[in-house]
Structures are given as structure tokens and as C-alpha cells.
PDB file of C-alpha atoms in Angstrom:
ATOM      1  CA  ALA M   1     -55.806 -10.211   4.538  1.00 49.00           C
ATOM      2  CA  LYS M   2     -52.533 -11.638   3.284  1.00 59.00           C
ATOM      3  CA  VAL M   3     -53.069 -14.659   1.071  1.00 62.00           C
ATOM      4  CA  PHE M   4     -49.445 -15.721   0.692  1.00 75.00           C
ATOM      5  CA  TRP M   5     -46.789 -14.969   3.315  1.00 84.00           C
ATOM      6  CA  PHE M   6     -43.756 -16.400   5.107  1.00 91.00           C
ATOM      7  CA  SER M   7     -42.702 -16.050   8.734  1.00 93.00           C
ATOM      8  CA  THR M   8     -39.039 -15.737   9.716  1.00 95.00           C
ATOM      9  CA  THR M   9     -39.269 -19.177  11.372  1.00 96.00           C
ATOM     10  CA  GLU M  10     -40.626 -20.715   8.181  1.00 96.00           C
ATOM     11  CA  LEU M  11     -37.869 -19.182   6.057  1.00 96.00           C
ATOM     12  CA  LYS M  12     -35.248 -20.666   8.397  1.00 97.00           C
ATOM     13  CA  HIS M  13     -36.916 -24.088   8.233  1.00 97.00           C
ATOM     14  CA  LEU M  14     -37.181 -23.896   4.416  1.00 96.00           C
ATOM     15  CA  ALA M  15     -33.485 -22.963   4.154  1.00 96.00           C
ATOM     16  CA  LEU M  16     -32.388 -25.865   6.375  1.00 96.00           C
ATOM     17  CA  GLY M  17     -34.751 -28.246   4.576  1.00 96.00           C
ATOM     18  CA  ALA M  18     -33.369 -27.099   1.224  1.00 95.00           C
ATOM     19  CA  LEU M  19     -29.777 -27.727   2.388  1.00 94.00           C
ATOM     20  CA  LEU M  20     -30.683 -31.255   3.504  1.00 95.00           C
ATOM     21  CA  VAL M  21     -32.480 -31.947   0.227  1.00 93.00           C
ATOM     22  CA  MET M  22     -29.555 -30.582  -1.772  1.00 92.00           C
ATOM     23  CA  GLY M  23     -27.221 -32.938   0.084  1.00 91.00           C
ATOM     24  CA  VAL M  24     -29.424 -35.907  -0.780  1.00 89.00           C
ATOM     25  CA  GLY M  25     -29.740 -34.527  -4.306  1.00 85.00           C
ATOM     26  CA  LEU M  26     -25.975 -34.562  -4.850  1.00 84.00           C
ATOM     27  CA  PHE M  27     -25.763 -38.224  -3.838  1.00 83.00           C
ATOM     28  CA  PHE M  28     -28.939 -39.195  -5.746  1.00 79.00           C
ATOM     29  CA  ILE M  29     -27.930 -37.397  -8.957  1.00 78.00           C
ATOM     30  CA  HIS M  30     -24.482 -38.980  -8.789  1.00 75.00           C
ATOM     31  CA  GLN M  31     -26.168 -42.371  -8.356  1.00 75.00           C
ATOM     32  CA  ILE M  32     -28.554 -42.038 -11.345  1.00 71.00           C
ATOM     33  CA  ALA M  33     -26.187 -40.154 -13.656  1.00 69.00           C
ATOM     34  CA  SER M  34     -22.992 -42.118 -12.973  1.00 70.00           C
ATOM     35  CA  ASN M  35     -23.285 -44.062 -16.236  1.00 70.00           C
ATOM     36  CA  ILE M  36     -23.784 -40.892 -18.317  1.00 69.00           C
ATOM     37  CA  GLN M  37     -20.279 -39.520 -18.785  1.00 67.00           C
ATOM     38  CA  GLU M  38     -21.269 -36.028 -20.022  1.00 65.00           C
ATOM     39  CA  LEU M  39     -23.297 -35.452 -16.824  1.00 63.00           C
ATOM     40  CA  MET M  40     -20.483 -36.299 -14.449  1.00 67.00           C
ATOM     41  CA  THR M  41     -18.902 -32.863 -14.322  1.00 75.00           C
ATOM     42  CA  THR M  42     -19.041 -31.094 -10.974  1.00 77.00           C
ATOM     43  CA  GLU M  43     -20.968 -28.169 -12.499  1.00 81.00           C
ATOM     44  CA  ILE M  44     -23.696 -30.422 -13.963  1.00 78.00           C
ATOM     45  CA  LEU M  45     -24.032 -32.400 -10.727  1.00 80.00           C
ATOM     46  CA  VAL M  46     -24.433 -29.187  -8.712  1.00 83.00           C
ATOM     47  CA  ILE M  47     -26.966 -27.759 -11.183  1.00 84.00           C
ATOM     48  CA  LEU M  48     -28.993 -30.980 -11.060  1.00 83.00           C
ATOM     49  CA  ALA M  49     -28.865 -30.989  -7.246  1.00 86.00           C
ATOM     50  CA  ILE M  50     -30.167 -27.409  -7.276  1.00 90.00           C
ATOM     51  CA  VAL M  51     -32.979 -28.403  -9.663  1.00 90.00           C
ATOM     52  CA  PHE M  52     -33.725 -31.388  -7.396  1.00 88.00           C
ATOM     53  CA  THR M  53     -33.987 -28.994  -4.434  1.00 93.00           C
ATOM     54  CA  LEU M  54     -36.182 -26.557  -6.390  1.00 95.00           C
ATOM     55  CA  SER M  55     -38.518 -29.424  -7.301  1.00 95.00           C
ATOM     56  CA  PHE M  56     -38.890 -30.216  -3.593  1.00 94.00           C
ATOM     57  CA  LEU M  57     -39.436 -26.541  -2.691  1.00 96.00           C
ATOM     58  CA  LEU M  58     -42.018 -26.001  -5.454  1.00 97.00           C
ATOM     59  CA  HIS M  59     -43.870 -29.108  -4.233  1.00 97.00           C
ATOM     60  CA  GLU M  60     -44.014 -27.750  -0.660  1.00 97.00           C
ATOM     61  CA  LEU M  61     -44.913 -24.219  -1.784  1.00 96.00           C
ATOM     62  CA  ALA M  62     -47.801 -25.614  -3.839  1.00 98.00           C
ATOM     63  CA  HIS M  63     -49.223 -27.160  -0.644  1.00 97.00           C
ATOM     64  CA  LYS M  64     -48.752 -23.859   1.188  1.00 97.00           C
ATOM     65  CA  ILE M  65     -50.396 -21.724  -1.503  1.00 95.00           C
ATOM     66  CA  SER M  66     -53.298 -24.148  -1.829  1.00 96.00           C
ATOM     67  CA  ALA M  67     -53.941 -24.227   1.933  1.00 96.00           C
ATOM     68  CA  GLN M  68     -53.692 -20.452   2.234  1.00 94.00           C
ATOM     69  CA  ARG M  69     -56.154 -20.029  -0.647  1.00 93.00           C
ATOM     70  CA  PHE M  70     -58.603 -22.034   1.477  1.00 95.00           C
ATOM     71  CA  GLY M  71     -58.010 -19.484   4.271  1.00 93.00           C
ATOM     72  CA  LEU M  72     -55.908 -21.856   6.366  1.00 94.00           C
ATOM     73  CA  TRP M  73     -52.688 -21.188   8.258  1.00 95.00           C
ATOM     74  CA  ALA M  74     -49.890 -23.025   6.437  1.00 96.00           C
ATOM     75  CA  GLU M  75     -46.147 -22.973   7.064  1.00 96.00           C
ATOM     76  CA  PHE M  76     -43.289 -25.341   6.300  1.00 97.00           C
ATOM     77  CA  ARG M  77     -41.680 -26.862   9.388  1.00 97.00           C
ATOM     78  CA  LEU M  78     -38.741 -29.208   9.770  1.00 96.00           C
ATOM     79  CA  THR M  79     -39.381 -32.269  11.864  1.00 95.00           C
ATOM     80  CA  MET M  80     -36.572 -33.876  13.837  1.00 95.00           C
ATOM     81  CA  GLN M  81     -37.420 -37.365  12.589  1.00 94.00           C
ATOM     82  CA  GLY M  82     -37.772 -36.225   8.970  1.00 93.00           C
ATOM     83  CA  ALA M  83     -34.549 -34.228   9.044  1.00 94.00           C
ATOM     84  CA  LEU M  84     -32.646 -37.200  10.497  1.00 94.00           C
ATOM     85  CA  ILE M  85     -34.098 -39.601   7.913  1.00 93.00           C
ATOM     86  CA  THR M  86     -33.171 -37.163   5.134  1.00 92.00           C
ATOM     87  CA  LEU M  87     -29.657 -36.749   6.548  1.00 93.00           C
ATOM     88  CA  LEU M  88     -29.150 -40.518   6.888  1.00 93.00           C
ATOM     89  CA  SER M  89     -30.439 -41.190   3.390  1.00 90.00           C
ATOM     90  CA  MET M  90     -27.451 -39.320   1.989  1.00 88.00           C
ATOM     91  CA  LEU M  91     -25.420 -42.370   3.033  1.00 87.00           C
ATOM     92  CA  LEU M  92     -27.976 -45.076   2.181  1.00 86.00           C
ATOM     93  CA  PRO M  93     -28.710 -46.515  -1.266  1.00 84.00           C
ATOM     94  CA  ILE M  94     -32.410 -45.604  -0.919  1.00 83.00           C
ATOM     95  CA  LYS M  95     -33.041 -41.875  -0.766  1.00 83.00           C
ATOM     96  CA  ILE M  96     -35.853 -40.541   1.414  1.00 84.00           C
ATOM     97  CA  ILE M  97     -36.518 -36.819   1.260  1.00 86.00           C
ATOM     98  CA  SER M  98     -38.713 -35.766   4.122  1.00 89.00           C
ATOM     99  CA  PRO M  99     -37.031 -33.043   6.172  1.00 94.00           C
ATOM    100  CA  GLY M 100     -40.401 -31.597   7.069  1.00 95.00           C
ATOM    101  CA  ALA M 101     -43.776 -30.647   5.665  1.00 94.00           C
ATOM    102  CA  VAL M 102     -46.213 -27.807   5.333  1.00 96.00           C
ATOM    103  CA  MET M 103     -48.122 -27.766   8.593  1.00 96.00           C
ATOM    104  CA  ILE M 104     -51.728 -26.657   8.176  1.00 96.00           C
ATOM    105  CA  ALA M 105     -54.195 -25.422  10.763  1.00 95.00           C
ATOM    106  CA  GLY M 106     -57.788 -24.323  10.515  1.00 95.00           C
ATOM    107  CA  PRO M 107     -61.115 -25.833   9.546  1.00 95.00           C
ATOM    108  CA  MET M 108     -60.423 -28.302   6.724  1.00 95.00           C
ATOM    109  CA  THR M 109     -62.931 -30.269   4.753  1.00 96.00           C
ATOM    110  CA  LYS M 110     -62.176 -33.517   2.933  1.00 96.00           C
ATOM    111  CA  GLU M 111     -62.136 -31.500  -0.278  1.00 97.00           C
ATOM    112  CA  SER M 112     -59.761 -28.765   0.934  1.00 97.00           C
ATOM    113  CA  ALA M 113     -57.454 -31.422   2.445  1.00 97.00           C
ATOM    114  CA  GLY M 114     -57.538 -33.420  -0.796  1.00 97.00           C
ATOM    115  CA  LYS M 115     -56.911 -30.439  -3.054  1.00 98.00           C
ATOM    116  CA  THR M 116     -54.125 -29.165  -0.805  1.00 98.00           C
ATOM    117  CA  GLY M 117     -52.592 -32.664  -0.757  1.00 97.00           C
ATOM    118  CA  LEU M 118     -52.837 -32.886  -4.551  1.00 98.00           C
ATOM    119  CA  ALA M 119     -51.187 -29.495  -5.156  1.00 98.00           C
ATOM    120  CA  GLY M 120     -47.636 -30.720  -4.421  1.00 98.00           C
ATOM    121  CA  PRO M 121     -47.603 -33.887  -6.560  1.00 98.00           C
ATOM    122  CA  LEU M 122     -49.520 -32.108  -9.337  1.00 98.00           C
ATOM    123  CA  THR M 123     -46.769 -29.490  -9.472  1.00 98.00           C
ATOM    124  CA  ASN M 124     -44.193 -32.278  -9.950  1.00 97.00           C
ATOM    125  CA  ILE M 125     -46.354 -34.039 -12.572  1.00 98.00           C
ATOM    126  CA  ILE M 126     -46.585 -30.792 -14.561  1.00 97.00           C
ATOM    127  CA  LEU M 127     -42.829 -30.165 -14.276  1.00 97.00           C
ATOM    128  CA  SER M 128     -42.093 -33.764 -15.286  1.00 97.00           C
ATOM    129  CA  THR M 129     -44.463 -33.604 -18.259  1.00 97.00           C
ATOM    130  CA  VAL M 130     -43.047 -30.312 -19.542  1.00 97.00           C
ATOM    131  CA  CYS M 131     -39.450 -31.571 -19.177  1.00 96.00           C
ATOM    132  CA  THR M 132     -40.359 -34.869 -20.868  1.00 96.00           C
ATOM    133  CA  ILE M 133     -41.920 -33.099 -23.864  1.00 96.00           C
ATOM    134  CA  ILE M 134     -38.896 -30.832 -24.262  1.00 96.00           C
ATOM    135  CA  ALA M 135     -36.475 -33.744 -23.717  1.00 95.00           C
ATOM    136  CA  VAL M 136     -38.218 -35.822 -26.406  1.00 95.00           C
ATOM    137  CA  THR M 137     -37.950 -33.023 -28.929  1.00 95.00           C
ATOM    138  CA  THR M 138     -34.384 -31.991 -28.053  1.00 95.00           C
ATOM    139  CA  GLN M 139     -32.936 -35.351 -26.889  1.00 90.00           C
ATOM    140  CA  ASN M 140     -31.591 -33.495 -23.841  1.00 87.00           C
ATOM    141  CA  THR M 141     -30.397 -35.980 -21.176  1.00 84.00           C
ATOM    142  CA  PHE M 142     -30.329 -33.225 -18.549  1.00 84.00           C
ATOM    143  CA  LEU M 143     -34.085 -32.638 -19.024  1.00 90.00           C
ATOM    144  CA  TRP M 144     -34.787 -36.392 -18.910  1.00 90.00           C
ATOM    145  CA  ILE M 145     -33.226 -36.513 -15.459  1.00 87.00           C
ATOM    146  CA  ILE M 146     -35.227 -33.480 -14.261  1.00 90.00           C
ATOM    147  CA  ALA M 147     -38.400 -35.110 -15.612  1.00 94.00           C
ATOM    148  CA  TYR M 148     -37.535 -38.377 -13.847  1.00 91.00           C
ATOM    149  CA  ILE M 149     -36.817 -36.634 -10.519  1.00 90.00           C
ATOM    150  CA  ASN M 150     -40.153 -34.815 -10.592  1.00 95.00           C
ATOM    151  CA  ALA M 151     -42.035 -37.976 -11.570  1.00 95.00           C
ATOM    152  CA  LEU M 152     -40.464 -39.848  -8.644  1.00 92.00           C
ATOM    153  CA  ILE M 153     -41.382 -37.064  -6.208  1.00 93.00           C
ATOM    154  CA  ALA M 154     -44.990 -37.122  -7.463  1.00 96.00           C
ATOM    155  CA  LEU M 155     -45.281 -40.917  -7.467  1.00 96.00           C
ATOM    156  CA  PHE M 156     -43.810 -41.319  -3.985  1.00 94.00           C
ATOM    157  CA  ASN M 157     -46.024 -38.592  -2.526  1.00 95.00           C
ATOM    158  CA  LEU M 158     -49.161 -40.054  -4.114  1.00 97.00           C
ATOM    159  CA  ILE M 159     -48.831 -43.352  -2.250  1.00 96.00           C
ATOM    160  CA  PRO M 160     -52.113 -43.513  -0.280  1.00 96.00           C
ATOM    161  CA  PHE M 161     -50.591 -44.358   3.082  1.00 92.00           C
ATOM    162  CA  GLY M 162     -50.059 -42.687   6.465  1.00 88.00           C
ATOM    163  CA  ILE M 163     -49.363 -38.970   6.293  1.00 87.00           C
ATOM    164  CA  MET M 164     -48.615 -39.055   2.556  1.00 91.00           C
ATOM    165  CA  ASP M 165     -50.356 -36.633   0.182  1.00 96.00           C
ATOM    166  CA  GLY M 166     -51.849 -39.581  -1.653  1.00 97.00           C
ATOM    167  CA  LEU M 167     -53.989 -40.639   1.298  1.00 97.00           C
ATOM    168  CA  LYS M 168     -55.549 -37.163   1.592  1.00 97.00           C
ATOM    169  CA  VAL M 169     -56.333 -37.173  -2.145  1.00 98.00           C
ATOM    170  CA  PHE M 170     -57.641 -40.763  -1.980  1.00 98.00           C
ATOM    171  CA  TRP M 171     -59.991 -39.932   0.934  1.00 97.00           C
ATOM    172  CA  TRP M 172     -61.295 -36.899  -0.935  1.00 97.00           C
ATOM    173  CA  ASN M 173     -61.724 -38.344  -4.447  1.00 98.00           C
ATOM    174  CA  LYS M 174     -60.566 -41.791  -5.532  1.00 98.00           C
ATOM    175  CA  MET M 175     -60.960 -40.954  -9.238  1.00 98.00           C
ATOM    176  CA  VAL M 176     -58.759 -37.845  -8.952  1.00 98.00           C
ATOM    177  CA  TRP M 177     -56.201 -39.883  -7.003  1.00 98.00           C
ATOM    178  CA  ALA M 178     -56.218 -42.643  -9.678  1.00 98.00           C
ATOM    179  CA  ILE M 179     -55.726 -40.104 -12.467  1.00 97.00           C
ATOM    180  CA  ALA M 180     -52.862 -38.355 -10.650  1.00 97.00           C
ATOM    181  CA  PHE M 181     -51.181 -41.625  -9.653  1.00 97.00           C
ATOM    182  CA  GLY M 182     -51.710 -43.016 -13.151  1.00 96.00           C
ATOM    183  CA  ALA M 183     -50.230 -39.855 -14.708  1.00 95.00           C
ATOM    184  CA  SER M 184     -47.079 -40.090 -12.578  1.00 94.00           C
ATOM    185  CA  LEU M 185     -46.423 -43.795 -13.323  1.00 93.00           C
ATOM    186  CA  PRO M 186     -45.452 -43.578 -17.020  1.00 89.00           C
ATOM    187  CA  LEU M 187     -43.269 -40.551 -16.310  1.00 88.00           C
ATOM    188  CA  THR M 188     -40.949 -42.545 -14.011  1.00 82.00           C
TER     189      THR M 188
END
């Protein structure tokens, strides 16, 4: 049995989701880096928007891989509401990145739901931590921004509310949720 696979539909949805996220990323990066003159070149802004998009994609792929390791069907799907919110947030001061999510089907336990929910934010916490360590030692502003982006993605997704990853983790194991949420806070 295939453990990790993509359908043609999923690849199309991931591509469209990535384009929406990149659009938000360009506006967001410009917003947070506008006071750092050396980061305001077009090349740097585009590279940071690509990194922003990759951080989103790695987050979603972590959910997918985790769910599939539990033997569940898991594919990324755009949602109309999420895509519209993401598109609108390009123009708004507050950026919301939610073009879709990994849809999961099959028999889930509280534990498999919690671990699958944790996989995305944990990926961003690890990326943020690694970038922070390297940024501290090299004083690289570019890496500070990548660390900050990943910390924000983790922190936002760990909010224990509604369909957020944080609620699935919280229902499964409050201590694990507290550790993950606590780890993402100082990184922001």
C-alpha cells in the first residue's frame, strides 16, 4: 500500500493554494520588512515570499504525512471560503492564510487526530527554532524573518478553537498542547 501519494486534484489545489499564499506573503513580507532597507529589494521580497509559501506547504504536508502514516486518507483541498479570505487578506492589514486544509477521512482516534494536528505546527516550530539559532550566530536578518514567519504560523495554528490544529491537540493531550504553544510563544 502507498503510504505517501498525491492525486492530480490535490496537486492542482496545492498549486492554487500556494499561489494565494505567495500573494499574501509578498504583502506580509513587505509589511514586516519595510523598515529594513537591505531587505527591500525585489529579489529579497520574492525569495521571502517563496520561503513563506514553503513554510505553509511544509505545514500542510506534515499533516498529510502524519494522517497517512495512521492509514487515513488525507489530501489538501482548497475551500471557497478559505481561498476568498486568503485573497482578501492581501488587501487588509491583518493577514489570514487559510486557502484550504488537509482533509482527512477514516477511523480517527483522539490520539491520531491530536498527533496529526500537531504535525503542522511542530514543523513550523522546528523551522523557526533552527532559523533562530542560525540567525543568532550569524546575525542574519533574513533568517530572523523566516524564523518569525514560522513561529507565527505555529502560534496561530495552535490556538485551541474551532477547526484549528490547536483544538485537536488540546483534546488529545493538554500537556503536549501547552508545551507546543509555549514553545511557539517566545519564537514570535
